[in-house]
Amino acid sequence: MLLDPHVITVSLEKVKPFIVTEKPAPGESLLGFISRNLSQTATRRLGPGLALAGIGTLRPESLPRTLEDPRQVASLAKLFNTTADEIEARLYRTTALAGSNTVAISFNQVRIRAGFREGRIRRVSPIALRSSAVHRSLWELRPFTFDPETLEHLLDTCPVCSRKLNWIRASEPQMCNHCLDEDLRPIIDLRDFPQSLVEADDVEALTLAPRLLSHVPSVRSDARASISAPWCDLSESELFETIMSISFSLSHDHAHRMGVEWRRKSTELGSLSPMTLCRVSRSILDGGKAFDALLEELRSGRATRKGHYGQFVEFGQMGGVRKNPHMSSAAKAMVYDAISRVLASRPMERRFRGPQQRSEDSVDFVEASLIAGISRQCIKKMASAQLLEVKRGGHRGLTRCVKPTDVLAIAAELNATIPDFEVERQLGIDRLHFSFLESAGLLIRPRVKLRPLLPAGTNYTAASIEALLARLRYPLENDGKAVPINEAVLTLCMDPLPWSAILTVIATKPGYGMKLAEASSDWRTDIFVPDIARFKLEVAEVIDDLPPTTRVVTAVGAAEILGTTVNFVGRAVKRGALGKLPGRPARFDQQSIISFRAQYIYGSELARHFGVSNTNTVHRRLTVRGILPAFSCVGRDLIYAREGLPGVLN
Amino acid sequence: MLHTQISSMSLNKGVIQARLDKFDAIFIEHPRLVALREEIDSLMIQTKSRIAKNERRRAAVGNRPIKLDELWLTPVLGPSGSGKSFSLSSVVDTIYGDPNLPPDEIPVLVVTLRSSSRSPRHVQAQILEAFEAPQAETVLRGRDYSEAMVNDDIRAIARHRKTSVVVLDEVHNLLANGLGLAPKMAKALKSLVNDGIFSIVLSGTQEAMPLLTCDAELQSRQKELVDFGAFRLNSDDLQYFVNFVAFLEAEMVKEKVIDAPIGLTNDIEACATVYDMAEGVIGIVSRIVRLALERALRGGKTMITWEDIGNAYRAWQMASPTKGPDGKSGKNRDPFLKGPDHRTLDAMARSLGTNQEVAA
């Protein structure tokens, strides 16, 4: 949406309260409360409404997550004549799931995945609005497609105009914010369009997940108390995530490839069937045996899971529960225990191509893939890379056989690797720096023979990444005059910043650490430098040791050094003015860029020098003096030789 | 007639300010103020009654939209300096001074309109501003504007604050950007009254007259005009005028603003001079006397002379050009140089009698 350009965000000291306001209702969402109150005033857009509280935002729907400044919280409370605590209780503070790096929000003091919250679209229950016309915070959660009070399916589209309900224009919760009369008053009452009810006999199970997130603490604790062993030991957050993870694995069992099932698009999170949720919740409520029964039920569908191996074929995505990044380790262990129990009662069925004649310690590739849970192609690759000892077997002595223990060992080694893009995400620095970190011994690549089996790109061992991250999260010993790293790096006066050297210094030299290390901490902001002078010295020492391979810059870095745009760097390369390193994406030798800059100057930099806004003006001025570009046809940002410009530049 | 007493010592600033403060505190009940108070009291009572009736009707039909009974509009017109704003302030202060009035209630709201008001939107924003409502800013600048929606908001605030009468002061400013705005502004005022939000008191100069006459429907909502025009040369008006001046002078002496009376109403000639000076407008008498007082106190004197009054009159007249007899811009006849107009003298003599009677 667009912020109304004519409305000025008032300063926090000058915020005046609205005269006619209503109090926030229990369980009401923050956006619902703001929208309900603004709909009583002449300010009918959330953006300008928030501007009156001194909050300038282009995305009002993200306010519950982004409002962090206590002064802004206080001013918002003042504007709507309520207390800061009432506002605070409706905010979703960013945090992380227990034992996981998944970004989470605190929803009524229960941590849930941030992706579960639907920000843009307003969903309502017309029947629930008849009893109380307030927007409930639980309606903001994508996995709940129904209202827990009335069991009515939620409505997110106006039945008259067929447009999605949203938060851009403030309206009463029961009205469509698109359908307006000529005086801009809403005319369509959504309460006139009741939705169908969820046909569920087991209401207790259906409402278990919503009750775990209730705004009333006693309802949450009661919901938790109703759960049987072994799940009752888990927290509300862990229980909710377990129910959701299992429900999603069930609802998308056959629709997608198994390997990527834990990474869902946010829109898919809204397609959870209430019946699936009810089924999973019941198995959790009734404890161990009920969950085992659910797993047995999943096993019965193994014939439909063609093309999969190991536990995947037995339990669908539930078989890959160990890879779920959102569930806590305790919850994963409980699910895995149940899987083991079920497998112990009835071992995995195995498919064979024909009559097999196995040696005692060797199996063919098909069986090895079933045992290890990896594809047959992968085992073939292992064999061709001479990682496995292959023997001939079978009834005709032609089948290639391997030892399952060897396969399992290599599979474990493969699983313990992380691709460079994932490392990039975890460390938060460009992969260009990795080679230096590798040479410093901070990142370790898997052994050479394993590399052809891994995905394209560079991979690193998970152990080395974990060790590096653990080192970065050391507590700060002496925080007397410690300076945050993001401020300390500015004192280096370098552009671009030598992140590999900085990271090396932090990881290898003593004294650096975090004041408060959490799972969501980012080393680039949360690390503290105890002594700036020592830090600069240490970084300089490391840079001196920098091998030439790390002195490579991307097109963006080259553009920064040259003072132009990436587009014009590309054009200069095309005209042969600038040389790049072979391969894609384009990379440049930093030294050659620096020497190019010493020799040539871009028109845009000259324009800044002359204090004019147009490079054409620069070109005209220089042409009058008989100075022509060093390279022709390089677009509008021309390149001039510095040696021809001494008089001009001075 | 002229009294002169020059103090040997010049007065310090504290004493000067104390005396000026005492002068400012002088409050004289005059018949027009009484009439205005009665009119506003009556308007408040009637408006409250009609709003209650409208609310009852609306509640009876389940809060569905109905055609509400209209409220009223009372014009208060008079020339600049005739004491309209002062009288309104005094009436409103009296209402606010009621010890039983809850602190968040504003039964009468005074909105001073700015000359930059070019549309109904500006008027609505200024009303919201007077209520100290933050949405005034968005009404003025926001993208989505609907007159009806803003009126809804104003109504909600007015009901919350229990406001039944809104005084729009300096209403002639609505036409400051051209008489062509009169129909549009009249319709905006009419919709405030028709929507049953509150009754309106329009206070301003005669320049606001086109606003009251251009819309027949608005005219039908009007109550009796409260005229703050100049006192005319008839017996009753002159009696009121002279009584006011005499009372002002007596109060000044009583409150020790000056040490001795000036003699503004000592004889027929003095009364006529004061009348010509103020053109029959009592607010101008107060202003010129205050200017003269300032001059006298700064000169170290503790009383005012006719010379001070004359000088103050000329200074005031220089700063405020008025229309001459031909209707064009020009200065009035100076009664201090040429003496009072013979028509004024005749009228004074007719209504007040002889000098001895006046002195008595």
Tab-separated table of C-alpha atoms in Angstrom, chain B:
chain	number	residue	atom	x	y	z
B	1	MET	CA	-13.220	70.168	31.234
B	2	LEU	CA	-9.573	69.277	30.925
B	3	HIS	CA	-7.832	67.929	33.978
B	4	THR	CA	-4.078	67.722	34.257
B	5	GLN	CA	-2.106	66.218	37.060
B	6	ILE	CA	1.423	65.155	36.339
B	7	SER	CA	3.124	62.944	38.826
B	8	SER	CA	6.580	64.010	39.802
B	9	MET	CA	7.876	60.456	39.575
B	10	SER	CA	7.631	58.162	36.576
B	11	LEU	CA	5.836	54.843	37.274
B	12	ASN	CA	7.663	51.573	37.227
B	13	LYS	CA	6.630	48.773	34.864
B	14	GLY	CA	5.061	46.692	37.632
B	15	VAL	CA	2.695	49.470	38.613
B	16	ILE	CA	1.788	50.143	34.970
B	17	GLN	CA	0.991	46.492	34.339
B	18	ALA	CA	-0.970	46.199	37.581
B	19	ARG	CA	-3.196	49.108	36.593
B	20	LEU	CA	-3.662	47.761	33.047
B	21	ASP	CA	-4.605	44.378	34.507
B	22	LYS	CA	-7.162	46.045	36.721
B	23	PHE	CA	-8.604	47.814	33.688
B	24	ASP	CA	-8.799	44.523	31.753
B	25	ALA	CA	-10.627	42.923	34.656
B	26	ILE	CA	-13.432	45.491	34.556
B	27	PHE	CA	-16.594	43.768	33.401
B	28	ILE	CA	-19.727	45.707	32.589
B	29	GLU	CA	-23.042	44.005	32.103
B	30	HIS	CA	-24.710	45.714	29.164
B	31	PRO	CA	-28.123	44.889	27.677
B	32	ARG	CA	-26.673	43.211	24.576
B	33	LEU	CA	-24.566	40.895	26.660
B	34	VAL	CA	-27.635	39.965	28.662
B	35	ALA	CA	-29.553	39.345	25.431
B	36	LEU	CA	-26.744	37.181	24.075
B	37	ARG	CA	-26.569	35.156	27.287
B	38	GLU	CA	-30.298	34.568	27.247
B	39	GLU	CA	-30.163	33.565	23.592
B	40	ILE	CA	-27.352	31.062	24.113
B	41	ASP	CA	-28.982	29.628	27.260
B	42	SER	CA	-32.230	29.200	25.412
B	43	LEU	CA	-30.464	27.684	22.401
B	44	MET	CA	-28.650	25.193	24.635
B	45	ILE	CA	-31.812	24.076	26.375
B	46	GLN	CA	-33.764	23.721	23.134
B	47	THR	CA	-30.910	21.924	21.392
B	48	LYS	CA	-30.438	19.464	24.254
B	49	SER	CA	-34.121	18.730	24.221
B	50	ARG	CA	-34.173	18.153	20.457
B	51	ILE	CA	-31.034	16.008	20.496
B	52	ALA	CA	-32.594	13.879	23.230
B	53	LYS	CA	-35.726	13.588	21.126
B	54	ASN	CA	-33.691	12.567	18.076
B	55	GLU	CA	-31.821	9.976	20.126
B	56	ARG	CA	-35.083	8.571	21.468
B	57	ARG	CA	-36.482	8.325	17.948
B	58	ARG	CA	-33.350	6.636	16.706
B	59	ALA	CA	-33.352	4.177	19.615
B	60	ALA	CA	-37.016	3.402	18.947
B	61	VAL	CA	-36.158	2.187	15.439
B	62	GLY	CA	-33.156	0.148	16.538
B	63	ASN	CA	-30.525	2.815	15.732
B	64	ARG	CA	-31.383	2.716	12.056
B	65	PRO	CA	-30.739	5.919	10.088
B	66	ILE	CA	-33.721	8.264	10.293
B	67	LYS	CA	-34.476	11.802	9.205
B	68	LEU	CA	-33.483	13.819	12.245
B	69	ASP	CA	-35.213	16.991	13.395
B	70	GLU	CA	-33.079	19.968	12.468
B	71	LEU	CA	-31.356	22.232	14.958
B	72	TRP	CA	-30.914	25.996	14.820
B	73	LEU	CA	-28.543	28.700	13.810
B	74	THR	CA	-28.225	32.038	15.627
B	75	PRO	CA	-26.377	34.915	13.943
B	76	VAL	CA	-24.533	37.439	16.122
B	77	LEU	CA	-23.428	40.281	13.885
B	78	GLY	CA	-21.773	43.563	14.586
B	79	PRO	CA	-18.850	45.681	13.493
B	80	SER	CA	-15.320	44.918	14.524
B	81	GLY	CA	-14.670	45.970	18.113
B	82	SER	CA	-18.330	45.937	19.081
B	83	GLY	CA	-17.628	43.435	21.863
B	84	LYS	CA	-19.055	40.281	20.229
B	85	SER	CA	-16.095	38.069	20.952
B	86	PHE	CA	-15.664	39.511	24.440
B	87	SER	CA	-19.344	38.993	25.193
B	88	LEU	CA	-19.249	35.441	23.847
B	89	SER	CA	-16.173	34.689	25.924
B	90	SER	CA	-17.885	36.058	28.991
B	91	VAL	CA	-21.008	33.921	28.346
B	92	VAL	CA	-18.915	30.812	27.738
B	93	ASP	CA	-16.795	31.519	30.833
B	94	THR	CA	-19.972	31.738	32.896
B	95	ILE	CA	-21.122	28.356	31.533
B	96	TYR	CA	-17.748	26.741	32.135
B	97	GLY	CA	-17.648	28.302	35.611
B	98	ASP	CA	-20.527	26.109	36.760
B	99	PRO	CA	-19.051	24.022	39.609
B	100	ASN	CA	-21.397	21.147	38.761
B	101	LEU	CA	-20.077	20.867	35.206
B	102	PRO	CA	-18.042	17.637	34.800
B	103	PRO	CA	-14.473	18.358	33.592
B	104	ASP	CA	-14.751	16.490	30.290
B	105	GLU	CA	-17.961	18.190	29.173
B	106	ILE	CA	-17.926	21.109	26.721
B	107	PRO	CA	-21.524	22.360	26.473
B	108	VAL	CA	-20.521	25.302	24.279
B	109	LEU	CA	-17.513	25.128	21.998
B	110	VAL	CA	-15.959	28.288	20.570
B	111	VAL	CA	-14.199	27.893	17.224
B	112	THR	CA	-12.346	30.907	15.848
B	113	LEU	CA	-12.361	30.490	12.077
B	114	ARG	CA	-9.246	31.317	10.125
B	115	SER	CA	-9.233	33.382	6.967
B	116	SER	CA	-7.594	30.441	5.185
B	117	SER	CA	-10.897	28.516	5.336
B	118	ARG	CA	-11.668	27.791	1.706
B	119	SER	CA	-13.905	24.750	1.917
B	120	PRO	CA	-16.256	22.860	4.256
B	121	ARG	CA	-13.351	20.511	4.918
B	122	HIS	CA	-11.408	23.385	6.504
B	123	VAL	CA	-14.365	24.288	8.712
B	124	GLN	CA	-14.764	20.678	9.863
B	125	ALA	CA	-11.032	20.411	10.551
B	126	GLN	CA	-11.149	23.580	12.656
B	127	ILE	CA	-14.089	22.258	14.667
B	128	LEU	CA	-12.188	19.018	15.303
B	129	GLU	CA	-9.128	21.065	16.203
B	130	ALA	CA	-11.149	23.048	18.731
B	131	PHE	CA	-12.221	19.743	20.291
B	132	GLU	CA	-8.479	18.869	20.364
B	133	ALA	CA	-9.196	15.784	18.283
B	134	PRO	CA	-6.053	14.416	16.572
B	135	GLN	CA	-7.935	13.455	13.404
B	136	ALA	CA	-8.191	17.137	12.431
B	137	GLU	CA	-4.872	16.665	10.667
B	138	THR	CA	-6.060	13.752	8.530
B	139	VAL	CA	-9.350	15.474	7.688
B	140	LEU	CA	-7.404	18.398	6.338
B	141	ARG	CA	-4.773	16.436	4.438
B	142	GLY	CA	-5.970	12.845	4.032
B	143	ARG	CA	-6.842	11.211	0.720
B	144	ASP	CA	-10.240	9.796	1.603
B	145	TYR	CA	-12.555	12.635	2.444
B	146	SER	CA	-16.279	12.444	2.857
B	147	GLU	CA	-18.200	15.313	4.406
B	148	ALA	CA	-20.811	12.972	5.855
B	149	MET	CA	-18.198	10.733	7.424
B	150	VAL	CA	-16.444	13.662	9.099
B	151	ASN	CA	-19.822	14.924	10.330
B	152	ASP	CA	-20.393	11.485	11.863
B	153	ASP	CA	-17.091	11.803	13.658
B	154	ILE	CA	-17.894	15.331	14.865
B	155	ARG	CA	-21.287	14.121	16.070
B	156	ALA	CA	-19.706	11.288	18.061
B	157	ILE	CA	-17.275	13.700	19.694
B	158	ALA	CA	-20.003	16.262	20.358
B	159	ARG	CA	-22.190	13.619	22.025
B	160	HIS	CA	-19.230	12.402	24.091
B	161	ARG	CA	-18.398	15.937	25.210
B	162	LYS	CA	-22.120	16.781	25.559
B	163	THR	CA	-21.731	19.744	23.234
B	164	SER	CA	-25.010	21.287	22.134
B	165	VAL	CA	-23.879	24.659	20.783
B	166	VAL	CA	-20.860	25.547	18.688
B	167	VAL	CA	-19.914	29.188	18.305
B	168	LEU	CA	-18.186	29.918	15.009
B	169	ASP	CA	-16.414	33.192	15.702
B	170	GLU	CA	-15.064	35.438	12.925
B	171	VAL	CA	-17.510	33.769	10.553
B	172	HIS	CA	-16.889	36.461	7.909
B	173	ASN	CA	-13.541	34.712	7.359
B	174	LEU	CA	-15.445	31.981	5.508
B	175	LEU	CA	-15.955	34.518	2.723
B	176	ALA	CA	-12.466	36.011	2.925
B	177	ASN	CA	-11.525	34.170	-0.272
B	178	GLY	CA	-14.480	35.462	-2.255
B	179	LEU	CA	-18.244	35.715	-2.065
B	180	GLY	CA	-18.454	32.779	-4.466
B	181	LEU	CA	-17.789	30.502	-1.498
B	182	ALA	CA	-21.008	31.562	0.231
B	183	PRO	CA	-23.335	28.835	-1.202
B	184	LYS	CA	-20.811	26.061	-0.494
B	185	MET	CA	-20.156	27.237	3.050
B	186	ALA	CA	-23.867	27.763	3.701
B	187	LYS	CA	-24.536	24.169	2.644
B	188	ALA	CA	-21.777	22.918	4.951
B	189	LEU	CA	-23.299	24.804	7.892
B	190	LYS	CA	-26.743	23.576	6.924
B	191	SER	CA	-25.601	19.951	6.940
B	192	LEU	CA	-24.138	20.384	10.453
B	193	VAL	CA	-27.492	21.720	11.630
B	194	ASN	CA	-29.604	19.305	9.562
B	195	ASP	CA	-27.642	16.278	10.722
B	196	GLY	CA	-28.673	17.185	14.257
B	197	ILE	CA	-25.088	17.489	15.417
B	198	PHE	CA	-25.367	20.789	17.303
B	199	SER	CA	-26.827	24.271	16.992
B	200	ILE	CA	-24.544	26.946	15.668
B	201	VAL	CA	-23.951	30.536	16.737
B	202	LEU	CA	-22.386	32.513	13.905
B	203	SER	CA	-20.485	35.523	15.173
B	204	GLY	CA	-18.921	38.018	12.802
B	205	THR	CA	-19.181	41.291	10.998
B	206	GLN	CA	-21.815	42.349	8.499
B	207	GLU	CA	-19.564	40.940	5.736
B	208	ALA	CA	-20.914	37.515	6.688
B	209	MET	CA	-24.439	38.541	5.657
B	210	PRO	CA	-24.302	36.820	2.211
B	211	LEU	CA	-23.694	33.549	4.010
B	212	LEU	CA	-26.971	33.896	5.879
B	213	THR	CA	-29.037	34.987	2.915
B	214	CYS	CA	-27.772	32.859	0.017
B	215	ASP	CA	-29.462	29.634	1.067
B	216	ALA	CA	-33.181	29.598	1.681
B	217	GLU	CA	-33.053	26.416	3.718
B	218	LEU	CA	-30.357	27.798	5.969
B	219	GLN	CA	-32.462	30.907	6.440
B	220	SER	CA	-35.324	28.750	7.632
B	221	ARG	CA	-33.091	27.316	10.378
B	222	GLN	CA	-32.111	30.774	11.619
B	223	LYS	CA	-33.239	32.218	14.918
B	224	GLU	CA	-33.478	35.895	15.756
B	225	LEU	CA	-30.394	37.967	14.954
B	226	VAL	CA	-28.446	39.225	17.977
B	227	ASP	CA	-27.398	42.631	16.796
B	228	PHE	CA	-24.098	44.019	18.066
B	229	GLY	CA	-24.190	46.958	15.658
B	230	ALA	CA	-23.455	50.556	16.645
B	231	PHE	CA	-25.825	52.286	19.101
B	232	ARG	CA	-28.057	54.524	17.055
B	233	LEU	CA	-29.019	58.122	17.691
B	234	ASN	CA	-32.333	57.301	19.323
B	235	SER	CA	-33.282	57.813	22.910
B	236	ASP	CA	-32.924	54.239	24.235
B	237	ASP	CA	-29.675	53.473	22.469
B	238	LEU	CA	-28.061	56.707	23.584
B	239	GLN	CA	-29.128	56.066	27.175
B	240	TYR	CA	-27.452	52.639	27.066
B	241	PHE	CA	-24.339	54.080	25.449
B	242	VAL	CA	-23.904	56.921	27.925
B	243	ASN	CA	-24.650	54.650	30.868
B	244	PHE	CA	-21.997	52.224	29.657
B	245	VAL	CA	-19.373	54.986	29.340
B	246	ALA	CA	-20.283	56.429	32.714
B	247	PHE	CA	-20.121	53.023	34.351
B	248	LEU	CA	-16.742	52.297	32.752
B	249	GLU	CA	-15.307	55.545	34.075
B	250	ALA	CA	-16.745	55.001	37.535
B	251	GLU	CA	-15.341	51.466	37.683
B	252	MET	CA	-11.914	52.762	36.648
B	253	VAL	CA	-11.896	55.159	39.551
B	254	LYS	CA	-13.325	52.580	41.938
B	255	GLU	CA	-10.725	49.954	41.012
B	256	LYS	CA	-7.992	52.591	41.267
B	257	VAL	CA	-7.003	52.301	37.646
B	258	ILE	CA	-6.959	56.092	37.615
B	259	ASP	CA	-6.872	58.435	40.552
B	260	ALA	CA	-9.572	60.847	39.331
B	261	PRO	CA	-12.447	60.692	36.837
B	262	ILE	CA	-11.963	61.873	33.249
B	263	GLY	CA	-15.344	63.418	32.777
B	264	LEU	CA	-16.445	61.446	29.743
B	265	THR	CA	-20.115	61.984	30.520
B	266	ASN	CA	-19.967	65.264	32.404
B	267	ASP	CA	-21.973	67.175	29.841
B	268	ILE	CA	-23.795	66.825	26.540
B	269	GLU	CA	-20.742	67.920	24.544
B	270	ALA	CA	-18.494	65.301	26.222
B	271	CYS	CA	-21.052	62.563	25.632
B	272	ALA	CA	-21.406	63.561	21.971
B	273	THR	CA	-17.609	63.654	21.507
B	274	VAL	CA	-17.252	60.157	22.947
B	275	TYR	CA	-20.133	58.941	20.784
B	276	ASP	CA	-18.600	60.398	17.591
B	277	MET	CA	-15.208	59.023	18.561
B	278	ALA	CA	-16.562	55.470	18.878
B	279	GLU	CA	-19.240	55.826	16.197
B	280	GLY	CA	-21.637	54.409	18.759
B	281	VAL	CA	-19.635	51.207	19.260
B	282	ILE	CA	-18.963	50.555	22.938
B	283	GLY	CA	-16.032	48.208	22.241
B	284	ILE	CA	-14.203	51.097	20.573
B	285	VAL	CA	-14.694	53.265	23.687
B	286	SER	CA	-12.965	50.610	25.817
B	287	ARG	CA	-10.126	50.235	23.355
B	288	ILE	CA	-9.397	53.932	23.002
B	289	VAL	CA	-9.641	54.500	26.756
B	290	ARG	CA	-7.173	51.644	27.273
B	291	LEU	CA	-4.771	53.150	24.737
B	292	ALA	CA	-5.068	56.502	26.499
B	293	LEU	CA	-4.463	54.825	29.851
B	294	GLU	CA	-1.302	53.204	28.531
B	295	ARG	CA	-0.057	56.526	27.197
B	296	ALA	CA	-0.810	58.284	30.496
B	297	LEU	CA	0.828	55.641	32.662
B	298	ARG	CA	3.930	55.568	30.486
B	299	GLY	CA	4.133	59.334	30.830
B	300	GLY	CA	4.165	58.942	34.608
B	301	LYS	CA	0.559	60.089	35.099
B	302	THR	CA	-1.995	58.271	37.207
B	303	MET	CA	-5.005	59.770	35.496
B	304	ILE	CA	-6.205	60.316	31.948
B	305	THR	CA	-6.771	63.644	30.271
B	306	TRP	CA	-8.902	64.510	27.256
B	307	GLU	CA	-5.665	65.196	25.461
B	308	ASP	CA	-4.617	61.573	26.081
B	309	ILE	CA	-7.977	60.392	24.770
B	310	GLY	CA	-7.613	62.548	21.648
B	311	ASN	CA	-4.107	61.319	20.949
B	312	ALA	CA	-5.109	57.714	21.523
B	313	TYR	CA	-8.067	58.172	19.162
B	314	ARG	CA	-5.843	59.522	16.394
B	315	ALA	CA	-3.299	56.738	16.890
B	316	TRP	CA	-6.043	54.138	16.789
B	317	GLN	CA	-7.655	55.721	13.735
B	318	MET	CA	-4.374	55.738	11.839
B	319	ALA	CA	-4.035	52.013	12.349
B	320	SER	CA	-7.657	51.227	11.418
B	321	PRO	CA	-8.872	52.929	8.267
B	322	THR	CA	-12.640	53.024	8.030
B	323	LYS	CA	-15.001	53.979	5.278
B	324	GLY	CA	-15.692	57.630	4.810
B	325	PRO	CA	-19.121	59.193	4.243
B	326	ASP	CA	-18.795	58.548	0.505
B	327	GLY	CA	-18.361	54.810	1.084
B	328	LYS	CA	-14.713	54.901	0.044
B	329	SER	CA	-11.768	54.393	2.287
B	330	GLY	CA	-11.071	57.421	4.399
B	331	LYS	CA	-10.825	58.791	7.923
B	332	ASN	CA	-13.740	59.779	10.124
B	333	ARG	CA	-14.296	63.301	11.199
B	334	ASP	CA	-12.090	64.065	14.239
B	335	PRO	CA	-14.436	65.216	17.047
B	336	PHE	CA	-11.505	66.411	19.141
B	337	LEU	CA	-10.391	68.923	16.518
B	338	LYS	CA	-13.717	69.997	15.029
B	339	GLY	CA	-16.025	69.293	17.924
B	340	PRO	CA	-18.912	66.834	17.916
B	341	ASP	CA	-21.334	66.560	15.016
B	342	HIS	CA	-24.370	68.784	15.453
B	343	ARG	CA	-26.706	65.852	14.772
B	344	THR	CA	-25.150	63.952	17.615
B	345	LEU	CA	-25.413	66.972	19.875
B	346	ASP	CA	-29.078	67.399	18.997
B	347	ALA	CA	-29.860	63.762	19.566
B	348	MET	CA	-27.991	63.775	22.884
B	349	ALA	CA	-29.825	66.854	23.994
B	350	ARG	CA	-33.138	65.257	23.066
B	351	SER	CA	-32.522	62.067	24.901
B	352	LEU	CA	-30.453	63.197	27.878
B	353	GLY	CA	-31.874	66.674	28.519
B	354	THR	CA	-29.797	69.639	29.680
B	355	ASN	CA	-26.227	69.600	30.972
B	356	GLN	CA	-27.481	69.956	34.531
B	357	GLU	CA	-29.675	66.912	34.109
B	358	VAL	CA	-26.786	64.968	32.654
B	359	ALA	CA	-24.505	65.936	35.517
B	360	ALA	CA	-27.210	64.923	37.978
